[in-house]
mmCIF file of C-alpha atoms in Angstrom:
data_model
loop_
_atom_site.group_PDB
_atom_site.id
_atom_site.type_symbol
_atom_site.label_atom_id
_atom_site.label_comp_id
_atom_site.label_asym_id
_atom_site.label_seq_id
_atom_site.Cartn_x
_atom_site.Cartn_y
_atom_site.Cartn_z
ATOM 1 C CA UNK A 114 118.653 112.758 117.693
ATOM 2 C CA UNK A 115 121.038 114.068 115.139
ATOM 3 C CA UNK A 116 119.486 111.986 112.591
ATOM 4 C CA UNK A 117 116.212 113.478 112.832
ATOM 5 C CA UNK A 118 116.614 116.398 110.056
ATOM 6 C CA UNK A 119 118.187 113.661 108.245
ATOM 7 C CA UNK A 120 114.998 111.817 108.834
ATOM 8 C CA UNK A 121 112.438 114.297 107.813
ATOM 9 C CA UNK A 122 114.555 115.732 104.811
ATOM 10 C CA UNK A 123 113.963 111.861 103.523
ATOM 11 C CA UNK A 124 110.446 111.730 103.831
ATOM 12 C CA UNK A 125 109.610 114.938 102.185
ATOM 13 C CA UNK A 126 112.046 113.808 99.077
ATOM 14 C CA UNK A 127 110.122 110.845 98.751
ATOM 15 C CA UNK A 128 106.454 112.109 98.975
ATOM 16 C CA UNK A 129 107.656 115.616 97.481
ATOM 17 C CA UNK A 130 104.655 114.991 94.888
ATOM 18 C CA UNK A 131 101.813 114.860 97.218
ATOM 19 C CA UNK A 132 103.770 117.015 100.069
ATOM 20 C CA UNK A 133 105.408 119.702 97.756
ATOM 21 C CA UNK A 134 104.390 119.242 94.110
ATOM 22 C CA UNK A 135 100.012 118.965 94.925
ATOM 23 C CA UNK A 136 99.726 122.017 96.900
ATOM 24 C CA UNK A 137 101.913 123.813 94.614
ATOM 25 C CA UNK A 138 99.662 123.057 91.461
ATOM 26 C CA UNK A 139 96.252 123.570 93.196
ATOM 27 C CA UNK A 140 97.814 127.063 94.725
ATOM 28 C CA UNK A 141 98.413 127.613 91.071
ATOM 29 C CA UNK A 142 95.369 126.871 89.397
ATOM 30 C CA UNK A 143 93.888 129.257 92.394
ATOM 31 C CA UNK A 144 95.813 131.606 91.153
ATOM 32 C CA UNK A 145 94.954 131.446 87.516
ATOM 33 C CA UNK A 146 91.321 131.165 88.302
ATOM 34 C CA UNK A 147 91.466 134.457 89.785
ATOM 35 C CA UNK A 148 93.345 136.036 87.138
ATOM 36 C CA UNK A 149 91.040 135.085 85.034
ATOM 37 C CA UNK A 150 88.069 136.275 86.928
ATOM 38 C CA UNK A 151 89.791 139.663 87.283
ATOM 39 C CA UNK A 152 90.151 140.449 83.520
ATOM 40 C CA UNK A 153 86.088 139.139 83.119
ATOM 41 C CA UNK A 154 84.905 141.375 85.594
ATOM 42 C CA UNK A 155 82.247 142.999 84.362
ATOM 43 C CA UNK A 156 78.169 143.512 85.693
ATOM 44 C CA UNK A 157 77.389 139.947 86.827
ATOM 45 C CA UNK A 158 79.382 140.252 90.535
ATOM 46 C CA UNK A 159 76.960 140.517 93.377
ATOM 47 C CA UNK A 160 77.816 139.970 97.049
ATOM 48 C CA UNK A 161 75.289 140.036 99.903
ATOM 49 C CA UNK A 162 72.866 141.117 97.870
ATOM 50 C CA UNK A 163 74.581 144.347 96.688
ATOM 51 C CA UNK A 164 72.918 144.074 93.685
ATOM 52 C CA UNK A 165 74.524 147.165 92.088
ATOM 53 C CA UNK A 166 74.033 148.203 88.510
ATOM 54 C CA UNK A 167 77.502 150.379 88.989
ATOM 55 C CA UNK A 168 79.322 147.858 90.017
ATOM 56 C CA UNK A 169 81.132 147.392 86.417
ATOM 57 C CA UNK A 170 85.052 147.638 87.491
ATOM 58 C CA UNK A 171 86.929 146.007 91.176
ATOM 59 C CA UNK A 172 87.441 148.988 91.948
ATOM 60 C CA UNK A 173 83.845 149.637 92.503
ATOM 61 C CA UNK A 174 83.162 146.162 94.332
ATOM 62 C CA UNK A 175 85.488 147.216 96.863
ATOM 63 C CA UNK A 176 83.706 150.280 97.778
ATOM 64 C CA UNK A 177 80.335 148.623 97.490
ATOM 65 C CA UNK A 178 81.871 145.891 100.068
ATOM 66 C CA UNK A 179 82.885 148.687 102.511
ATOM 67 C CA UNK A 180 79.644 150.557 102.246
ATOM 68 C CA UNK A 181 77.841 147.648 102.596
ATOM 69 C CA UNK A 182 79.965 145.831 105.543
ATOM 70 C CA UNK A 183 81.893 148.811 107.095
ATOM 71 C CA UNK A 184 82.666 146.886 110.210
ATOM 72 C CA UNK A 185 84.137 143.747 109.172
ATOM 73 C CA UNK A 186 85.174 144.168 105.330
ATOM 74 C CA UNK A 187 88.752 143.496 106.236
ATOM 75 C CA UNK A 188 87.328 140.385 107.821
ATOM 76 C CA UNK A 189 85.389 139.562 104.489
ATOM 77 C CA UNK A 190 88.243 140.015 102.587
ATOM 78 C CA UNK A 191 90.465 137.549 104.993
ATOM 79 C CA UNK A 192 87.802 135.210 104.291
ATOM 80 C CA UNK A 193 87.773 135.782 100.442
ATOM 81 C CA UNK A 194 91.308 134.933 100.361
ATOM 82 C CA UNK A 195 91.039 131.933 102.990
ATOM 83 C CA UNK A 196 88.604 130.750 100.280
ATOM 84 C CA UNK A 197 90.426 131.038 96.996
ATOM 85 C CA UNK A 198 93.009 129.040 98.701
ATOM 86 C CA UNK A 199 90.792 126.444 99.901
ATOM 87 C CA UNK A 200 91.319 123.780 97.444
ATOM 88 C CA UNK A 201 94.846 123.793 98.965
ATOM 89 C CA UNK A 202 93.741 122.993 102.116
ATOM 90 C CA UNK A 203 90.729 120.512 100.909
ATOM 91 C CA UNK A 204 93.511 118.189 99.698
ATOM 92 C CA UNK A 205 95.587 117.990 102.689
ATOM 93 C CA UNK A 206 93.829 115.307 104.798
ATOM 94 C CA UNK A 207 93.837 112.700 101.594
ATOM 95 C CA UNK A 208 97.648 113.839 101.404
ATOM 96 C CA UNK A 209 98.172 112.623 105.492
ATOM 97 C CA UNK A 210 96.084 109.970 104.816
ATOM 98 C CA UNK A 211 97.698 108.122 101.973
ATOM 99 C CA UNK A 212 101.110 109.768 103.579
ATOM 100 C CA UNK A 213 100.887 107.485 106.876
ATOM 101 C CA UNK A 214 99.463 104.655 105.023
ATOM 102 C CA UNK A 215 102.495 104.024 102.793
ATOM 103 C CA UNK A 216 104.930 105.346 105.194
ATOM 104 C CA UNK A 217 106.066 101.382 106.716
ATOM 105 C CA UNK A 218 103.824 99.890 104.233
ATOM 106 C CA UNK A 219 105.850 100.591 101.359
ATOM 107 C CA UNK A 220 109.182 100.066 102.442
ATOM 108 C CA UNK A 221 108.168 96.344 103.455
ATOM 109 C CA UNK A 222 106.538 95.793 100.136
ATOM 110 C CA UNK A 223 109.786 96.978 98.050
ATOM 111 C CA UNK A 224 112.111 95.149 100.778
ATOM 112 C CA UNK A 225 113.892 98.390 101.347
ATOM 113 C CA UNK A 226 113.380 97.786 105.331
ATOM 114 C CA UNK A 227 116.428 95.943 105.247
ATOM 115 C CA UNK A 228 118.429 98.758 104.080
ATOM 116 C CA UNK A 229 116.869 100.664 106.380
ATOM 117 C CA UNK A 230 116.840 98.655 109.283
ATOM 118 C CA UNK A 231 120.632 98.781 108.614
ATOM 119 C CA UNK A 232 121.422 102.205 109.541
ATOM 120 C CA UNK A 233 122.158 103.073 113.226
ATOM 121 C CA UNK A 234 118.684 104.551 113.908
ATOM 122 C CA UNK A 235 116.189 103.298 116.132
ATOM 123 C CA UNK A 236 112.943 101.982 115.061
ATOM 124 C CA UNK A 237 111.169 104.537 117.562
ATOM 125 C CA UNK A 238 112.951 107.139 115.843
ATOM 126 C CA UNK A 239 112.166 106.241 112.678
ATOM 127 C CA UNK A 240 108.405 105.332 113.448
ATOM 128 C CA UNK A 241 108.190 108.932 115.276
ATOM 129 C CA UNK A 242 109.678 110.925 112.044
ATOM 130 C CA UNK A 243 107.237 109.247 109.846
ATOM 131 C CA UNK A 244 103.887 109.936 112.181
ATOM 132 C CA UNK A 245 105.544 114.139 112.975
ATOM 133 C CA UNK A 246 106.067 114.457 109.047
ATOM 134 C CA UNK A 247 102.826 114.263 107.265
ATOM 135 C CA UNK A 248 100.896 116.195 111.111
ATOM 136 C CA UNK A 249 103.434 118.536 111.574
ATOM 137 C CA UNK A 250 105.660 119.563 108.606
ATOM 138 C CA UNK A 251 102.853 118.768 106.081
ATOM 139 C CA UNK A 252 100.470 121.278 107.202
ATOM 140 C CA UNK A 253 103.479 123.632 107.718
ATOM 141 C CA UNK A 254 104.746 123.251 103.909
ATOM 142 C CA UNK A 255 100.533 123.824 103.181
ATOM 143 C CA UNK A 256 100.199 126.978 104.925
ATOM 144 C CA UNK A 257 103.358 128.660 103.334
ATOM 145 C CA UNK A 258 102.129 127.796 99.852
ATOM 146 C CA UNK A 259 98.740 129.517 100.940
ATOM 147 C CA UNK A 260 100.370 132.308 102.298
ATOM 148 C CA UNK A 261 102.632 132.830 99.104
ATOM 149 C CA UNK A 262 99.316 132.241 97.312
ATOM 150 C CA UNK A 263 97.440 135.151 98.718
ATOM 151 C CA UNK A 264 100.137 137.360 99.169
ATOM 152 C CA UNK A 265 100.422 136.625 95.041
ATOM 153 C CA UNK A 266 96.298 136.959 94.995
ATOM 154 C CA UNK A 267 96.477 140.622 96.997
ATOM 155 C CA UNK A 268 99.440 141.514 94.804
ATOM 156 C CA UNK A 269 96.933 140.723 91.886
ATOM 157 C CA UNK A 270 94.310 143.093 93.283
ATOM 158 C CA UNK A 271 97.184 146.291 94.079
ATOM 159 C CA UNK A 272 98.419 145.682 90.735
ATOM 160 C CA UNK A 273 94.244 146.068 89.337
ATOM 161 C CA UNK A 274 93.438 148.879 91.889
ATOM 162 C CA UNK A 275 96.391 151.006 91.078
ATOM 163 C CA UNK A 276 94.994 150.884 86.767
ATOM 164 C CA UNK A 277 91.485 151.292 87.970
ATOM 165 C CA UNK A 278 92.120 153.650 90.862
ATOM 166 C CA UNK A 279 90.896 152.401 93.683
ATOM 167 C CA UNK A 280 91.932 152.046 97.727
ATOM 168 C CA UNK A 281 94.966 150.027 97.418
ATOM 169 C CA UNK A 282 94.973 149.652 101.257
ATOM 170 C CA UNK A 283 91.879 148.058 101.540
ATOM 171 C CA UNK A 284 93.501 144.579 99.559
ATOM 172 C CA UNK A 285 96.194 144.567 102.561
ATOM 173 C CA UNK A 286 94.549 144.017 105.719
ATOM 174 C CA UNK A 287 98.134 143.293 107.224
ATOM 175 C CA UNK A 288 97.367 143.146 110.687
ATOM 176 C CA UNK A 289 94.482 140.636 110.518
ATOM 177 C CA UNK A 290 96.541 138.412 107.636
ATOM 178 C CA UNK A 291 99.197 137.825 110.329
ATOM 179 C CA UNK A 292 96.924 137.234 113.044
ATOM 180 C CA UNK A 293 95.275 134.636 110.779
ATOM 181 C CA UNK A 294 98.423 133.205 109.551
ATOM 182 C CA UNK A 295 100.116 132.499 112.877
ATOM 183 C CA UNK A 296 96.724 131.737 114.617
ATOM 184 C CA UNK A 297 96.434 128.818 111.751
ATOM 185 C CA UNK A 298 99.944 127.245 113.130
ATOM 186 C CA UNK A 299 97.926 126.468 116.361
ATOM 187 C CA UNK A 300 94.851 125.465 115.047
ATOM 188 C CA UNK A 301 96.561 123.181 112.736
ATOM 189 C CA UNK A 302 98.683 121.831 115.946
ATOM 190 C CA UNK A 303 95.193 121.429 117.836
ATOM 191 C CA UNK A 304 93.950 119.399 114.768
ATOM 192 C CA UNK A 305 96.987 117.220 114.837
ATOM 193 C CA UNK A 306 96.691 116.456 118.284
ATOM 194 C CA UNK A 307 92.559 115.977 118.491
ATOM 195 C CA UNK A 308 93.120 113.497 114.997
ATOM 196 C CA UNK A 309 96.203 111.846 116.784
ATOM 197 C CA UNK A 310 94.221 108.378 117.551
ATOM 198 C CA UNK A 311 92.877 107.592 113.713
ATOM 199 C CA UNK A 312 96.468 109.102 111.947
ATOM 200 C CA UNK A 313 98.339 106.939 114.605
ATOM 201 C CA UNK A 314 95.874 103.887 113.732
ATOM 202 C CA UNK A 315 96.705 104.674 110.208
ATOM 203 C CA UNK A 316 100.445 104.559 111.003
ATOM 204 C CA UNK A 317 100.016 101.352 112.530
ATOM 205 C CA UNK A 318 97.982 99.616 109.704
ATOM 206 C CA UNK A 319 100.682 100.661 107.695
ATOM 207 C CA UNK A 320 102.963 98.784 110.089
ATOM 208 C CA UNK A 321 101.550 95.377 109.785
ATOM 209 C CA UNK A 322 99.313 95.346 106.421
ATOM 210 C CA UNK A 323 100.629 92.542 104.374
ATOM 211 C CA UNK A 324 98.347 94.063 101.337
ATOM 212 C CA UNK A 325 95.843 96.032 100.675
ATOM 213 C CA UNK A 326 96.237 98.605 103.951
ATOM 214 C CA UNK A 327 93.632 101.103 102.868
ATOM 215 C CA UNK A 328 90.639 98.116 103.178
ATOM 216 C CA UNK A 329 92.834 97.481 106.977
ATOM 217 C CA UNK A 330 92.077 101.262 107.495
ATOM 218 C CA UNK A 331 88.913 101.561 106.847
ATOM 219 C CA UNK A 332 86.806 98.241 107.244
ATOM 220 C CA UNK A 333 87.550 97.590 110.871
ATOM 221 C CA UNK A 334 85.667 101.481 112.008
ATOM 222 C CA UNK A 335 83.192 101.070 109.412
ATOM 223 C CA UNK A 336 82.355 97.407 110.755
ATOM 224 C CA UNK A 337 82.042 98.633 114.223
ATOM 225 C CA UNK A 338 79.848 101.609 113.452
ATOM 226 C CA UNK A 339 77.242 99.259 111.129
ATOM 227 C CA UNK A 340 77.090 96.983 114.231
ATOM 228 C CA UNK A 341 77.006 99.316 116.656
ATOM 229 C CA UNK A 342 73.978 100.752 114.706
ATOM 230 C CA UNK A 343 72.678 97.628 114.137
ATOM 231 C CA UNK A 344 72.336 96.026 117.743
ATOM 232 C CA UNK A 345 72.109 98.911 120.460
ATOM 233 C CA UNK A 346 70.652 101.544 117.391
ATOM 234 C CA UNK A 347 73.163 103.900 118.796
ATOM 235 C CA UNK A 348 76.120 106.143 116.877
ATOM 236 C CA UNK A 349 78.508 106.738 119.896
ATOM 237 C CA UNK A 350 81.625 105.230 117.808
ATOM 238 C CA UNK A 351 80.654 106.930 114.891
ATOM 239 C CA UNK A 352 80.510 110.117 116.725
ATOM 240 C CA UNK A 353 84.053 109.585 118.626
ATOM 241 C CA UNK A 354 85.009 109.587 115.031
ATOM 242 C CA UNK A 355 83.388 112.208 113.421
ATOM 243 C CA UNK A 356 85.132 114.432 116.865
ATOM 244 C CA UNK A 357 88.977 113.452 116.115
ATOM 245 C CA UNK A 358 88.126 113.937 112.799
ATOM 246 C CA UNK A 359 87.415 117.724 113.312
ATOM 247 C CA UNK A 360 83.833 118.088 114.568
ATOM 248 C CA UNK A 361 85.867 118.943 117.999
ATOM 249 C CA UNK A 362 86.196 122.359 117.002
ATOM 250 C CA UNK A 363 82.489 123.704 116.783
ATOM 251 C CA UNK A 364 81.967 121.749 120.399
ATOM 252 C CA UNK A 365 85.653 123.537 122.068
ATOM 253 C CA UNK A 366 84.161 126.918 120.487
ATOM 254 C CA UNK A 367 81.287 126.881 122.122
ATOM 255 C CA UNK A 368 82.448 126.191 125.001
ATOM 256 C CA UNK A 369 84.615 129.285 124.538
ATOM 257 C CA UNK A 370 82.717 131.127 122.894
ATOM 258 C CA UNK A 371 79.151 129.976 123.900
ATOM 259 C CA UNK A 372 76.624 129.026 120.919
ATOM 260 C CA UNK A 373 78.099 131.465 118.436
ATOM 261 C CA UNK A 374 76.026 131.610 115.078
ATOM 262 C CA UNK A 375 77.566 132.870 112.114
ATOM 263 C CA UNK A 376 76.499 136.210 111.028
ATOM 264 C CA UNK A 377 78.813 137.702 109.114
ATOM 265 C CA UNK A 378 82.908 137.389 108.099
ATOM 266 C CA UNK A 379 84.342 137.506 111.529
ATOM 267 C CA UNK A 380 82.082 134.647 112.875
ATOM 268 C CA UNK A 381 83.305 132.257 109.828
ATOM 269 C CA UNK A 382 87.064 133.497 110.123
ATOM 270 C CA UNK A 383 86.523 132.279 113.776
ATOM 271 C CA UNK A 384 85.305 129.065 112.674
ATOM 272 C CA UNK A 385 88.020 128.478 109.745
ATOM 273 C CA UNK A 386 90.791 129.258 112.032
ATOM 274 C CA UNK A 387 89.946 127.534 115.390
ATOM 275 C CA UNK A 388 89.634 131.136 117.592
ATOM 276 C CA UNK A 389 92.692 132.039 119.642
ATOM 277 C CA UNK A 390 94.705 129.500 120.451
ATOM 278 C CA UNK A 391 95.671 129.374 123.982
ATOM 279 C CA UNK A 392 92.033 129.784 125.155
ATOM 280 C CA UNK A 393 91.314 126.752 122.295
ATOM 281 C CA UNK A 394 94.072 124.795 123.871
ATOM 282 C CA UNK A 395 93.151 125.173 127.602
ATOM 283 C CA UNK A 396 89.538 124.329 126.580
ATOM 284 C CA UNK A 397 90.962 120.906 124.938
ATOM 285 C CA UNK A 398 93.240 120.500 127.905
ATOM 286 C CA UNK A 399 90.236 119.913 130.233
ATOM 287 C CA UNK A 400 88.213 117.656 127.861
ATOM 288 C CA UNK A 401 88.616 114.111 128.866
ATOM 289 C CA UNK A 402 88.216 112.805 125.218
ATOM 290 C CA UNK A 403 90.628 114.738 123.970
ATOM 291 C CA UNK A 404 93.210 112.739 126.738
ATOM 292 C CA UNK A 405 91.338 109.199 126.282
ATOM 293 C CA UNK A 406 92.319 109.986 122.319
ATOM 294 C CA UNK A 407 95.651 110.705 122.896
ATOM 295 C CA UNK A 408 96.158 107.381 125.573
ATOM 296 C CA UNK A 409 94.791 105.132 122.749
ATOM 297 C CA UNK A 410 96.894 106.934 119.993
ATOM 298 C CA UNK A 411 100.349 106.064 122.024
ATOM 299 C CA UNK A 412 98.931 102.554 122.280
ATOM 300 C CA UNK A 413 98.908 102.596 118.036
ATOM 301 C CA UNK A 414 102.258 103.800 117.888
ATOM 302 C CA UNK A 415 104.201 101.478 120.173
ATOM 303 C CA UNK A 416 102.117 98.844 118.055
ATOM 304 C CA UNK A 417 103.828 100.389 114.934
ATOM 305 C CA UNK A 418 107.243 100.366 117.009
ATOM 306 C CA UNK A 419 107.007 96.697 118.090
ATOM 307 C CA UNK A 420 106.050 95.762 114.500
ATOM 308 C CA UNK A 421 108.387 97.598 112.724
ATOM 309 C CA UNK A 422 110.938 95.711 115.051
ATOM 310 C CA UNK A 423 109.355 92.460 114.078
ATOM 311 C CA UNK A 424 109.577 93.081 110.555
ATOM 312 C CA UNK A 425 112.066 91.609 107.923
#
């Protein structure tokens, strides 16, 4: 096990574009955009209708926002930030995707296997590392850069308030920011676990591919949803698909939460962040799809084990 660190610091340096490098740039251009936005503010910004001649400076859109939402504007402006820095997060599942893919596909195509195969680590091991990287320390590496992006973003708007004179405090909802921030460790964990069945079958197609492992990924569930549809006229695979894929979350928060429709800023901040976590978990816990998923995901990645094994 004292490899492991070893093990992960080697995957990051080889994907440190897509797992580093892409979140950094669109965290940037976030950034920038905003900026940008800031020194063109002028008449033109309306929010929920707060169609507001005197709303010429940011100063006075923040006090428009808390006369117009004066129960949840620190929840609106959460969600503000959560939003700038969603192209960060928009990019992430094509970055896990194409992660897994090439994981063991790529070191059999440039014959590097045999190197590797050559140190004292254990295909398991190695197979493990390469699924935990791009579900767990991915996501991780994601979250700081949008963290360090809105803390930049807020920094931004003190720097703006403080010329124009406005509340400072109201930019620096600290309490709710960490709430957010650690609550989206466990939603991310939940999503890692619920998607554990297609990133594992990913993994595996990635163990045995001889070419062209994206058409291995994708053809074989697309082929069984087109005949599914086409001789029983039903969707059930599709739908087991669309759940692991995220659609889990509405149907685990209403079961928390009941039917919850989205009214206002705390509703969506809710949605975006998967609600508390240990009531999110213990509502997975009991749902026997989320288990089946996880029983047919180990089945994947002793596949990936047993090929990697075969492989030369």
């Amino acid at each position: 096990m004292r490899s492991v660190p070893a093990l992960i610091k080697r995957e990051i340096l080889e994907s440190k574009n897509s797992f580093v490098l892409t979140p950094l740039i669109l965290a940037g251009i976030a950034i920038t955009l905003v900026s940008l936005t800031l020194l063109g503010f002028g008449n033109m910004q309306f929010i929920d209708g707060m169609q507001e001649n005197g709303v010429q400076t940011f100063s006075d859109l923040i006090v428009q926002m808390q006369k117009h939402r004066p129960d949840d504007w620190r929840e609106a402006m959460m969600v503000g930030y959560w939003v700038v820095t969603m192209p960060v997060w928009a990019v992430m599942p094509f970055v896990i995707f194409f992660g897994l893919l090439g994981s063991l596909y790529e070191e059999r195509r440039d014959r590097s296997i045999l190197f590797w195969k050559s140190m004292p680590v254990p295909d398991w091991q190695e197979v493990l590392v390469k699924l935990a990287v791009p579900l767990l320390v991915v996501p991780l590496i994601f979250l700081m850069i949008a963290i360090l992006a809105q803390i930049i973003i807020a920094t931004l708007f003190t720097v703006v308030l403080a010329v124009q004179g406005g509340d400072i405090g109201a930019v620096w909802p600290f309490g709710l920011m960490l709430k957010v921030w650690f609550s989206s460790v466990g939603a991310n964990l939940l999503f890692a676990l619920w998607g554990l069945p297609l990133t594992a079958w990913v993994l595996f197609v990635s163990s045995f591919a001889a070419r062209m492992p994206f058409m291995w990924a994708v053809l074989p569930p697309a082929l069984i949803v087109i005949v599914e549809g086409m001789f029983s006229n039903t969707a059930m695979f599709g739908k087991w698909l669309a759940i692991h894929a995220g659609a889990w979350l509405g149907e685990t928060i209403d079961q928390y939460a009941g039917h919850q429709m989205i009214n206002g800023p705390r509703e969506v901040l809710i949605k975006l962040t998967g609600g508390p976590f240990f009531e999110m978990l213990a509502q997975s816990m009991i749902n026997v799809q989320f288990w089946f998923g996880l029983i047919i995901a180990a089945g994947f990645v002793y596949g990936a084990v047993y090929m990697r094994k075969q492989a030369l």
